[in-house]
Structure formats: structure tokens, C-alpha cells
């Protein structure tokens, strides 16, 4: 998955477009009645994939630009999973990104369950009214909720000490080390 995330945007976005189009077509093909026109499904899948690729592409580009590139985004994700901040990072950028991640995870604590409960209710309603294939989606939503809750709590526990570690490190500025980051003796009178 990390290699997939490292792809440049001109490579990543077409791959994402194809994956989304195939996924949406497959879902629509399985859940829609047999009388559905396949051409309409293809057109709908292409439109859906195009819109979602544009949405995700803008988000991915903004995240990469803020963090300093795709490799740095991957390093941040890996650090959140392990709970260890590498020694050679820019504390200013990493603090901002980890604060952003902490806000997102805090939001996920209440927003994730709300979305999953609504999606599960919709899935149950569709399973009862449309067909039993929707029970598979209900099971997926419940699984997503469990994984999301565990991941959110685990990540929040790791982020606090990581942020404390970064705040204790000397902050770099564009012109060199931050004031107070290094100490030198005054010049001797001459």
C-alpha cells in the first residue's frame, strides 16, 4: 500500500480512476435489477469515478504539498502507526501535520459511528426492500466501525507523546536553527 501511495499524481490518479470505476460498476451490477442497461452503468461508473478522482486528487495534492511530498506523508503515517517520531524530521511541519491528524481522529470518534450507523440503517432498509445482497454491505459497515474505533483510539494514544516529543525538539527556521537552539560563546574582545 505504501508503494501505491508513493506514486506520482499523474500515475496515481488514473489508477485510482480505474479502481473506482470498476468498483462502482461492480456494486451497481450486483445490486441493480437485471433489466438495468449496462451502458448506463458504464456511463454512471465513469462519471462517479471522474468526480471522486478529482475530489481525492485535490485532497492528496494538498496533503502532499503541506507535508513536503509523498515520502514525507508516508513517513508521518508510519510514525503514527508505530508511535515513534524519527530523529531527522522538521518539527514545525510534523507538529502541524500531527495536530491535524489528532483533530481528525478526535472528529472520527463521534463522526465515524454516526456515519456507520446511518449507512447500516440504509443497508438494512435496502436489504429488506431491495434484496439480500445488501446484508453483505451491512456486515462491511459494522466491520468498518469496529476497525475505525480501534484505530482511532490507538492513534490518539500515540499522538500525544509524539507531539510532546516534537515540542521539546529545537525548532528550525528558514534561516538556520531557531534562536536558543544552539549556544555559542560571545566573541572575545580584541
Short mmCIF file of N, CA and C in Angstrom, two decimals, residues 16-185:
data_model
loop_
_atom_site.label_atom_id
_atom_site.label_comp_id
_atom_site.label_asym_id
_atom_site.label_seq_id
_atom_site.Cartn_x
_atom_site.Cartn_y
_atom_site.Cartn_z
N UNK A 16 -6.36 5.27 -9.69
CA UNK A 16 -7.49 5.49 -8.80
C UNK A 16 -8.80 5.57 -9.59
N UNK A 17 -8.78 6.25 -10.73
CA UNK A 17 -9.97 6.35 -11.58
C UNK A 17 -10.46 4.97 -12.01
N UNK A 18 -9.54 4.14 -12.48
CA UNK A 18 -9.92 2.80 -12.94
C UNK A 18 -10.46 1.97 -11.79
N UNK A 19 -9.80 2.00 -10.65
CA UNK A 19 -10.26 1.24 -9.49
C UNK A 19 -11.66 1.67 -9.05
N UNK A 20 -11.89 2.97 -8.98
CA UNK A 20 -13.20 3.48 -8.58
C UNK A 20 -14.27 3.12 -9.61
N UNK A 21 -13.95 3.24 -10.89
CA UNK A 21 -14.93 2.91 -11.93
C UNK A 21 -15.31 1.43 -11.87
N UNK A 22 -14.33 0.56 -11.72
CA UNK A 22 -14.60 -0.88 -11.65
C UNK A 22 -15.39 -1.21 -10.39
N UNK A 23 -15.00 -0.62 -9.26
CA UNK A 23 -15.71 -0.86 -8.01
C UNK A 23 -17.16 -0.41 -8.09
N UNK A 24 -17.38 0.80 -8.58
CA UNK A 24 -18.75 1.32 -8.67
C UNK A 24 -19.58 0.50 -9.67
N UNK A 25 -18.98 0.14 -10.79
CA UNK A 25 -19.70 -0.69 -11.76
C UNK A 25 -20.07 -2.03 -11.13
N UNK A 26 -19.13 -2.64 -10.41
CA UNK A 26 -19.41 -3.93 -9.77
C UNK A 26 -20.52 -3.84 -8.75
N UNK A 27 -20.50 -2.80 -7.93
CA UNK A 27 -21.56 -2.63 -6.93
C UNK A 27 -22.90 -2.43 -7.61
N UNK A 28 -22.93 -1.58 -8.61
CA UNK A 28 -24.20 -1.32 -9.31
C UNK A 28 -24.69 -2.56 -10.05
N UNK A 29 -23.77 -3.32 -10.63
CA UNK A 29 -24.15 -4.51 -11.38
C UNK A 29 -24.77 -5.57 -10.47
N UNK A 30 -24.20 -5.70 -9.26
CA UNK A 30 -24.69 -6.71 -8.32
C UNK A 30 -26.00 -6.29 -7.67
N UNK A 31 -26.14 -5.00 -7.39
CA UNK A 31 -27.30 -4.56 -6.60
C UNK A 31 -28.49 -4.09 -7.44
N UNK A 32 -28.32 -3.84 -8.69
CA UNK A 32 -29.42 -3.35 -9.53
C UNK A 32 -30.15 -4.52 -10.19
N UNK A 33 -31.38 -4.29 -10.56
CA UNK A 33 -32.14 -5.35 -11.24
C UNK A 33 -31.52 -5.74 -12.59
N UNK A 34 -31.85 -6.93 -13.04
CA UNK A 34 -31.29 -7.47 -14.29
C UNK A 34 -31.67 -6.62 -15.51
N UNK A 35 -32.75 -5.90 -15.44
CA UNK A 35 -33.19 -5.12 -16.60
C UNK A 35 -32.40 -3.82 -16.78
N UNK A 36 -31.47 -3.55 -15.88
CA UNK A 36 -30.66 -2.33 -15.96
C UNK A 36 -29.78 -2.38 -17.20
N UNK A 37 -29.71 -1.26 -17.91
CA UNK A 37 -28.90 -1.14 -19.12
C UNK A 37 -27.42 -1.05 -18.72
N UNK A 38 -26.60 -1.95 -19.27
CA UNK A 38 -25.18 -1.99 -18.95
C UNK A 38 -24.48 -0.71 -19.41
N UNK A 39 -24.90 -0.16 -20.52
CA UNK A 39 -24.31 1.10 -20.99
C UNK A 39 -24.52 2.23 -20.00
N UNK A 40 -25.71 2.28 -19.42
CA UNK A 40 -25.98 3.30 -18.40
C UNK A 40 -25.10 3.08 -17.17
N UNK A 41 -24.87 1.82 -16.82
CA UNK A 41 -23.99 1.52 -15.69
C UNK A 41 -22.56 1.98 -15.97
N UNK A 42 -22.09 1.77 -17.19
CA UNK A 42 -20.74 2.18 -17.56
C UNK A 42 -20.62 3.71 -17.50
N UNK A 43 -21.61 4.41 -18.06
CA UNK A 43 -21.58 5.88 -18.05
C UNK A 43 -21.62 6.39 -16.61
N UNK A 44 -22.50 5.83 -15.80
CA UNK A 44 -22.58 6.23 -14.40
C UNK A 44 -21.29 5.96 -13.65
N UNK A 45 -20.67 4.83 -13.95
CA UNK A 45 -19.41 4.49 -13.28
C UNK A 45 -18.29 5.44 -13.68
N UNK A 46 -18.25 5.83 -14.94
CA UNK A 46 -17.22 6.77 -15.41
C UNK A 46 -17.43 8.14 -14.78
N UNK A 47 -18.67 8.60 -14.72
CA UNK A 47 -18.95 9.90 -14.10
C UNK A 47 -18.59 9.87 -12.62
N UNK A 48 -19.02 8.82 -11.92
CA UNK A 48 -18.71 8.68 -10.50
C UNK A 48 -17.20 8.66 -10.28
N UNK A 49 -16.50 7.84 -11.05
CA UNK A 49 -15.05 7.71 -10.88
C UNK A 49 -14.35 9.04 -11.19
N UNK A 50 -14.82 9.76 -12.19
CA UNK A 50 -14.23 11.06 -12.52
C UNK A 50 -14.38 12.07 -11.40
N UNK A 51 -15.59 12.15 -10.83
CA UNK A 51 -15.83 13.08 -9.74
C UNK A 51 -15.03 12.72 -8.49
N UNK A 52 -15.02 11.44 -8.14
CA UNK A 52 -14.30 11.01 -6.95
C UNK A 52 -12.78 11.13 -7.13
N UNK A 53 -12.29 10.88 -8.33
CA UNK A 53 -10.86 11.03 -8.60
C UNK A 53 -10.45 12.49 -8.46
N UNK A 54 -11.28 13.40 -8.96
CA UNK A 54 -10.99 14.83 -8.81
C UNK A 54 -10.99 15.21 -7.33
N UNK A 55 -11.98 14.74 -6.59
CA UNK A 55 -12.08 15.05 -5.15
C UNK A 55 -10.86 14.51 -4.40
N UNK A 56 -10.56 13.23 -4.60
CA UNK A 56 -9.41 12.63 -3.91
C UNK A 56 -8.10 13.24 -4.39
N UNK A 57 -8.00 13.54 -5.68
CA UNK A 57 -6.77 14.12 -6.22
C UNK A 57 -6.44 15.45 -5.59
N UNK A 58 -7.45 16.30 -5.40
CA UNK A 58 -7.23 17.60 -4.76
C UNK A 58 -6.79 17.39 -3.32
N UNK A 59 -7.44 16.49 -2.61
CA UNK A 59 -7.06 16.22 -1.22
C UNK A 59 -5.67 15.65 -1.10
N UNK A 60 -5.31 14.71 -1.96
CA UNK A 60 -3.97 14.10 -1.93
C UNK A 60 -2.91 15.15 -2.25
N UNK A 61 -3.17 15.98 -3.26
CA UNK A 61 -2.19 17.01 -3.64
C UNK A 61 -1.98 18.01 -2.51
N UNK A 62 -3.06 18.44 -1.85
CA UNK A 62 -2.93 19.38 -0.73
C UNK A 62 -2.15 18.76 0.42
N UNK A 63 -2.45 17.51 0.75
CA UNK A 63 -1.76 16.84 1.85
C UNK A 63 -0.28 16.70 1.55
N UNK A 64 0.04 16.30 0.33
CA UNK A 64 1.45 16.14 -0.04
C UNK A 64 2.19 17.47 -0.02
N UNK A 65 1.55 18.51 -0.49
CA UNK A 65 2.20 19.82 -0.53
C UNK A 65 2.47 20.33 0.89
N UNK A 66 1.49 20.16 1.79
CA UNK A 66 1.66 20.60 3.18
C UNK A 66 2.77 19.85 3.89
N UNK A 67 2.85 18.54 3.66
CA UNK A 67 3.79 17.69 4.39
C UNK A 67 5.19 17.69 3.79
N UNK A 68 5.34 18.13 2.56
CA UNK A 68 6.65 18.13 1.93
C UNK A 68 6.87 16.99 0.96
N UNK A 69 5.82 16.38 0.45
CA UNK A 69 5.93 15.33 -0.55
C UNK A 69 5.33 14.01 -0.11
N UNK A 70 5.21 13.11 -1.08
CA UNK A 70 4.58 11.81 -0.81
C UNK A 70 5.39 10.98 0.18
N UNK A 71 6.71 11.05 0.08
CA UNK A 71 7.55 10.27 1.00
C UNK A 71 7.36 10.74 2.44
N UNK A 72 7.23 12.04 2.63
CA UNK A 72 7.06 12.57 3.98
C UNK A 72 5.67 12.21 4.53
N UNK A 73 4.66 12.20 3.67
CA UNK A 73 3.32 11.77 4.10
C UNK A 73 3.37 10.32 4.58
N UNK A 74 4.08 9.48 3.84
CA UNK A 74 4.22 8.08 4.24
C UNK A 74 4.99 7.94 5.54
N UNK A 75 6.03 8.76 5.72
CA UNK A 75 6.78 8.72 6.99
C UNK A 75 5.88 9.11 8.16
N UNK A 76 5.05 10.10 7.96
CA UNK A 76 4.14 10.54 9.03
C UNK A 76 3.15 9.43 9.35
N UNK A 77 2.57 8.82 8.34
CA UNK A 77 1.62 7.71 8.57
C UNK A 77 2.30 6.56 9.30
N UNK A 78 3.51 6.23 8.89
CA UNK A 78 4.24 5.14 9.53
C UNK A 78 4.55 5.49 10.99
N UNK A 79 4.90 6.75 11.23
CA UNK A 79 5.21 7.18 12.59
C UNK A 79 3.97 7.11 13.48
N UNK A 80 2.81 7.47 12.95
CA UNK A 80 1.58 7.39 13.73
C UNK A 80 1.27 5.93 14.06
N UNK A 81 1.55 5.02 13.15
CA UNK A 81 1.30 3.60 13.42
C UNK A 81 2.26 3.03 14.47
N UNK A 82 3.50 3.50 14.45
CA UNK A 82 4.48 2.97 15.41
C UNK A 82 4.55 3.78 16.69
N UNK A 83 4.16 5.05 16.62
CA UNK A 83 4.24 5.92 17.79
C UNK A 83 5.62 6.50 18.03
N UNK A 84 6.50 6.40 17.03
CA UNK A 84 7.88 6.89 17.17
C UNK A 84 8.15 7.93 16.09
N UNK A 85 8.61 9.10 16.52
CA UNK A 85 8.97 10.16 15.58
C UNK A 85 10.44 10.00 15.21
N UNK A 86 10.76 9.92 13.91
CA UNK A 86 12.17 9.81 13.51
C UNK A 86 12.95 11.04 13.97
N UNK A 87 14.26 10.88 14.18
CA UNK A 87 15.05 12.00 14.71
C UNK A 87 15.31 13.11 13.68
N UNK A 88 15.23 12.81 12.40
CA UNK A 88 15.64 13.77 11.38
C UNK A 88 14.48 14.54 10.75
N UNK A 89 13.41 14.78 11.47
CA UNK A 89 12.24 15.44 10.89
C UNK A 89 12.26 16.93 11.19
N UNK A 90 11.49 17.68 10.40
CA UNK A 90 11.30 19.10 10.65
C UNK A 90 10.17 19.24 11.67
N UNK A 91 10.48 19.63 12.90
CA UNK A 91 9.46 19.67 13.94
C UNK A 91 8.27 20.56 13.61
N UNK A 92 8.49 21.67 12.91
CA UNK A 92 7.38 22.58 12.59
C UNK A 92 6.36 21.90 11.67
N UNK A 93 6.84 21.26 10.62
CA UNK A 93 5.94 20.60 9.68
C UNK A 93 5.27 19.40 10.34
N UNK A 94 6.04 18.61 11.04
CA UNK A 94 5.48 17.41 11.66
C UNK A 94 4.50 17.76 12.77
N UNK A 95 4.77 18.80 13.54
CA UNK A 95 3.83 19.19 14.58
C UNK A 95 2.50 19.61 13.95
N UNK A 96 2.56 20.41 12.90
CA UNK A 96 1.32 20.83 12.23
C UNK A 96 0.56 19.63 11.67
N UNK A 97 1.27 18.69 11.04
CA UNK A 97 0.60 17.53 10.46
C UNK A 97 0.03 16.60 11.53
N UNK A 98 0.76 16.41 12.62
CA UNK A 98 0.26 15.54 13.68
C UNK A 98 -0.89 16.19 14.44
N UNK A 99 -0.87 17.51 14.57
CA UNK A 99 -2.02 18.22 15.16
C UNK A 99 -3.25 18.05 14.28
N UNK A 100 -3.05 18.15 12.98
CA UNK A 100 -4.14 17.97 12.03
C UNK A 100 -4.69 16.54 12.12
N UNK A 101 -3.78 15.58 12.24
CA UNK A 101 -4.22 14.18 12.38
C UNK A 101 -4.97 13.98 13.68
N UNK A 102 -4.50 14.60 14.76
CA UNK A 102 -5.20 14.45 16.04
C UNK A 102 -6.60 15.04 15.98
N UNK A 103 -6.75 16.21 15.34
CA UNK A 103 -8.09 16.79 15.18
C UNK A 103 -8.99 15.85 14.39
N UNK A 104 -8.43 15.25 13.33
CA UNK A 104 -9.21 14.33 12.50
C UNK A 104 -9.63 13.10 13.30
N UNK A 105 -8.71 12.53 14.06
CA UNK A 105 -9.05 11.34 14.86
C UNK A 105 -10.06 11.68 15.95
N UNK A 106 -9.94 12.86 16.54
CA UNK A 106 -10.94 13.26 17.54
C UNK A 106 -12.32 13.39 16.91
N UNK A 107 -12.37 13.94 15.72
CA UNK A 107 -13.63 14.04 14.98
C UNK A 107 -14.16 12.66 14.63
N UNK A 108 -13.26 11.74 14.30
CA UNK A 108 -13.66 10.38 13.93
C UNK A 108 -14.32 9.64 15.09
N UNK A 109 -13.99 10.01 16.33
CA UNK A 109 -14.57 9.32 17.48
C UNK A 109 -16.09 9.43 17.50
N UNK A 110 -16.64 10.55 17.07
CA UNK A 110 -18.09 10.68 17.06
C UNK A 110 -18.66 10.61 15.64
N UNK A 111 -17.90 11.15 14.66
CA UNK A 111 -18.41 11.20 13.29
C UNK A 111 -18.44 9.83 12.63
N UNK A 112 -17.42 9.01 12.87
CA UNK A 112 -17.36 7.67 12.28
C UNK A 112 -18.55 6.81 12.67
N UNK A 113 -18.85 6.69 13.98
CA UNK A 113 -20.02 5.90 14.37
C UNK A 113 -21.34 6.44 13.81
N UNK A 114 -21.47 7.77 13.73
CA UNK A 114 -22.71 8.34 13.18
C UNK A 114 -22.87 7.93 11.72
N UNK A 115 -21.80 8.05 10.94
CA UNK A 115 -21.87 7.69 9.53
C UNK A 115 -22.14 6.20 9.36
N UNK A 116 -21.47 5.37 10.15
CA UNK A 116 -21.65 3.92 10.03
C UNK A 116 -23.05 3.51 10.44
N UNK A 117 -23.58 4.12 11.50
CA UNK A 117 -24.96 3.79 11.92
C UNK A 117 -25.95 4.19 10.82
N UNK A 118 -25.76 5.36 10.23
CA UNK A 118 -26.66 5.77 9.14
C UNK A 118 -26.52 4.84 7.92
N UNK A 119 -25.28 4.50 7.57
CA UNK A 119 -25.06 3.60 6.44
C UNK A 119 -25.62 2.21 6.73
N UNK A 120 -25.48 1.75 7.97
CA UNK A 120 -26.01 0.44 8.34
C UNK A 120 -27.53 0.45 8.29
N UNK A 121 -28.15 1.53 8.77
CA UNK A 121 -29.61 1.64 8.70
C UNK A 121 -30.08 1.64 7.25
N UNK A 122 -29.36 2.36 6.40
CA UNK A 122 -29.70 2.36 4.98
C UNK A 122 -29.52 0.96 4.39
N UNK A 123 -28.44 0.29 4.76
CA UNK A 123 -28.20 -1.07 4.26
C UNK A 123 -29.27 -2.05 4.70
N UNK A 124 -29.71 -1.95 5.96
CA UNK A 124 -30.79 -2.82 6.45
C UNK A 124 -32.07 -2.54 5.68
N UNK A 125 -32.37 -1.26 5.50
CA UNK A 125 -33.58 -0.91 4.75
C UNK A 125 -33.51 -1.45 3.32
N UNK A 126 -32.36 -1.30 2.67
CA UNK A 126 -32.21 -1.82 1.30
C UNK A 126 -32.25 -3.34 1.28
N UNK A 127 -31.69 -3.99 2.29
CA UNK A 127 -31.73 -5.46 2.34
C UNK A 127 -33.16 -5.96 2.47
N UNK A 128 -33.96 -5.25 3.24
CA UNK A 128 -35.35 -5.66 3.44
C UNK A 128 -36.19 -5.35 2.21
N UNK A 129 -35.98 -4.20 1.59
CA UNK A 129 -36.83 -3.77 0.47
C UNK A 129 -36.30 -4.16 -0.90
N UNK A 130 -34.98 -4.23 -1.07
CA UNK A 130 -34.41 -4.41 -2.40
C UNK A 130 -33.88 -5.82 -2.64
N UNK A 131 -33.16 -6.38 -1.69
CA UNK A 131 -32.62 -7.72 -1.89
C UNK A 131 -31.59 -8.07 -0.84
N UNK A 132 -31.36 -9.35 -0.66
CA UNK A 132 -30.47 -9.81 0.41
C UNK A 132 -29.00 -9.49 0.18
N UNK A 133 -28.60 -9.08 -1.01
CA UNK A 133 -27.19 -8.77 -1.25
C UNK A 133 -26.73 -7.61 -0.37
N UNK A 134 -27.65 -6.78 0.07
CA UNK A 134 -27.30 -5.63 0.90
C UNK A 134 -26.84 -6.04 2.30
N UNK A 135 -27.17 -7.25 2.73
CA UNK A 135 -26.69 -7.72 4.03
C UNK A 135 -25.17 -7.79 4.05
N UNK A 136 -24.56 -8.05 2.92
CA UNK A 136 -23.10 -8.06 2.83
C UNK A 136 -22.55 -6.67 3.16
N UNK A 137 -23.22 -5.63 2.63
CA UNK A 137 -22.77 -4.27 2.89
C UNK A 137 -23.00 -3.90 4.36
N UNK A 138 -24.08 -4.38 4.95
CA UNK A 138 -24.32 -4.14 6.37
C UNK A 138 -23.18 -4.73 7.19
N UNK A 139 -22.78 -5.95 6.87
CA UNK A 139 -21.67 -6.59 7.58
C UNK A 139 -20.37 -5.79 7.38
N UNK A 140 -20.14 -5.29 6.17
CA UNK A 140 -18.94 -4.47 5.92
C UNK A 140 -18.97 -3.19 6.74
N UNK A 141 -20.13 -2.54 6.82
CA UNK A 141 -20.23 -1.30 7.60
C UNK A 141 -19.93 -1.55 9.07
N UNK A 142 -20.45 -2.63 9.62
CA UNK A 142 -20.19 -2.95 11.03
C UNK A 142 -18.70 -3.27 11.22
N UNK A 143 -18.10 -3.98 10.28
CA UNK A 143 -16.66 -4.24 10.34
C UNK A 143 -15.84 -2.96 10.27
N UNK A 144 -16.24 -2.04 9.38
CA UNK A 144 -15.55 -0.75 9.28
C UNK A 144 -15.64 0.02 10.59
N UNK A 145 -16.80 -0.05 11.24
CA UNK A 145 -16.96 0.64 12.52
C UNK A 145 -15.99 0.09 13.56
N UNK A 146 -15.91 -1.23 13.66
CA UNK A 146 -15.02 -1.84 14.65
C UNK A 146 -13.56 -1.46 14.38
N UNK A 147 -13.13 -1.56 13.14
CA UNK A 147 -11.75 -1.22 12.79
C UNK A 147 -11.49 0.27 13.03
N UNK A 148 -12.44 1.10 12.67
CA UNK A 148 -12.29 2.54 12.84
C UNK A 148 -12.17 2.92 14.30
N UNK A 149 -12.99 2.34 15.15
CA UNK A 149 -12.94 2.68 16.57
C UNK A 149 -11.62 2.26 17.20
N UNK A 150 -11.16 1.07 16.87
CA UNK A 150 -9.89 0.59 17.42
C UNK A 150 -8.73 1.44 16.92
N UNK A 151 -8.70 1.71 15.62
CA UNK A 151 -7.62 2.50 15.03
C UNK A 151 -7.61 3.92 15.58
N UNK A 152 -8.78 4.51 15.74
CA UNK A 152 -8.87 5.87 16.25
C UNK A 152 -8.31 5.97 17.66
N UNK A 153 -8.73 5.07 18.54
CA UNK A 153 -8.24 5.11 19.92
C UNK A 153 -6.74 4.85 19.99
N UNK A 154 -6.27 3.90 19.22
CA UNK A 154 -4.84 3.57 19.21
C UNK A 154 -4.02 4.76 18.72
N UNK A 155 -4.48 5.40 17.66
CA UNK A 155 -3.74 6.53 17.09
C UNK A 155 -3.75 7.73 18.03
N UNK A 156 -4.89 8.00 18.66
CA UNK A 156 -4.95 9.12 19.61
C UNK A 156 -3.99 8.91 20.78
N UNK A 157 -3.89 7.67 21.27
CA UNK A 157 -2.96 7.39 22.36
C UNK A 157 -1.50 7.63 21.94
N UNK A 158 -1.20 7.38 20.69
CA UNK A 158 0.17 7.54 20.21
C UNK A 158 0.50 9.00 19.89
N UNK A 159 -0.48 9.77 19.46
CA UNK A 159 -0.21 11.13 19.00
C UNK A 159 0.22 12.07 20.12
N UNK A 160 -0.33 11.94 21.30
CA UNK A 160 0.02 12.85 22.39
C UNK A 160 1.50 12.80 22.74
N UNK A 161 2.09 11.62 23.00
CA UNK A 161 3.53 11.63 23.29
C UNK A 161 4.38 12.04 22.08
N UNK A 162 3.91 11.76 20.88
CA UNK A 162 4.66 12.17 19.70
C UNK A 162 4.71 13.69 19.61
N UNK A 163 3.59 14.35 19.87
CA UNK A 163 3.55 15.81 19.84
C UNK A 163 4.41 16.41 20.95
N UNK A 164 4.38 15.79 22.13
CA UNK A 164 5.24 16.28 23.22
C UNK A 164 6.71 16.17 22.83
N UNK A 165 7.08 15.06 22.20
CA UNK A 165 8.46 14.87 21.75
C UNK A 165 8.85 15.97 20.76
N UNK A 166 7.98 16.25 19.80
CA UNK A 166 8.29 17.27 18.80
C UNK A 166 8.39 18.66 19.41
N UNK A 167 7.57 18.95 20.39
CA UNK A 167 7.60 20.28 21.02
C UNK A 167 8.87 20.49 21.85
N UNK A 168 9.48 19.42 22.30
CA UNK A 168 10.72 19.53 23.08
C UNK A 168 11.95 19.67 22.19
N UNK A 169 11.80 19.39 20.92
CA UNK A 169 12.94 19.50 20.00
C UNK A 169 13.14 20.95 19.59
N UNK A 170 14.38 21.30 19.25
CA UNK A 170 14.61 22.67 18.77
C UNK A 170 13.89 22.88 17.45
N UNK A 171 13.25 24.03 17.34
CA UNK A 171 12.50 24.36 16.12
C UNK A 171 13.45 25.01 15.12
N UNK A 172 13.37 24.56 13.89
CA UNK A 172 14.20 25.13 12.83
C UNK A 172 13.46 26.27 12.16
N UNK A 173 14.19 27.24 11.67
CA UNK A 173 13.61 28.31 10.87
C UNK A 173 14.26 28.27 9.50
N UNK A 174 13.74 29.06 8.60
CA UNK A 174 14.25 29.04 7.22
C UNK A 174 15.71 29.48 7.16
N UNK A 175 16.14 30.38 8.06
CA UNK A 175 17.50 30.89 8.01
C UNK A 175 18.49 30.09 8.83
N UNK A 176 18.10 29.01 9.42
CA UNK A 176 19.01 28.22 10.25
C UNK A 176 18.29 27.77 11.50
N UNK A 177 19.05 27.40 12.52
CA UNK A 177 18.42 26.91 13.73
C UNK A 177 17.64 28.03 14.43
N UNK A 178 16.64 27.64 15.17
CA UNK A 178 15.82 28.60 15.90
C UNK A 178 16.64 29.24 17.00
N UNK A 179 16.29 30.47 17.38
CA UNK A 179 17.02 31.11 18.48
C UNK A 179 16.93 30.24 19.73
N UNK A 180 18.06 30.07 20.38
CA UNK A 180 18.10 29.23 21.56
C UNK A 180 18.38 27.77 21.26
N UNK A 181 18.35 27.40 19.99
CA UNK A 181 18.58 26.01 19.62
C UNK A 181 20.06 25.65 19.72
N UNK A 182 20.91 26.65 19.54
CA UNK A 182 22.35 26.42 19.69
C UNK A 182 22.90 27.49 20.62
N UNK A 183 24.01 27.20 21.21
CA UNK A 183 24.61 28.15 22.15
C UNK A 183 26.06 28.34 21.77
N UNK A 184 26.48 29.59 21.70
CA UNK A 184 27.88 29.87 21.38
C UNK A 184 28.40 30.91 22.36
N UNK A 185 29.70 30.94 22.52
CA UNK A 185 30.34 31.97 23.34
C UNK A 185 30.42 33.28 22.58
#
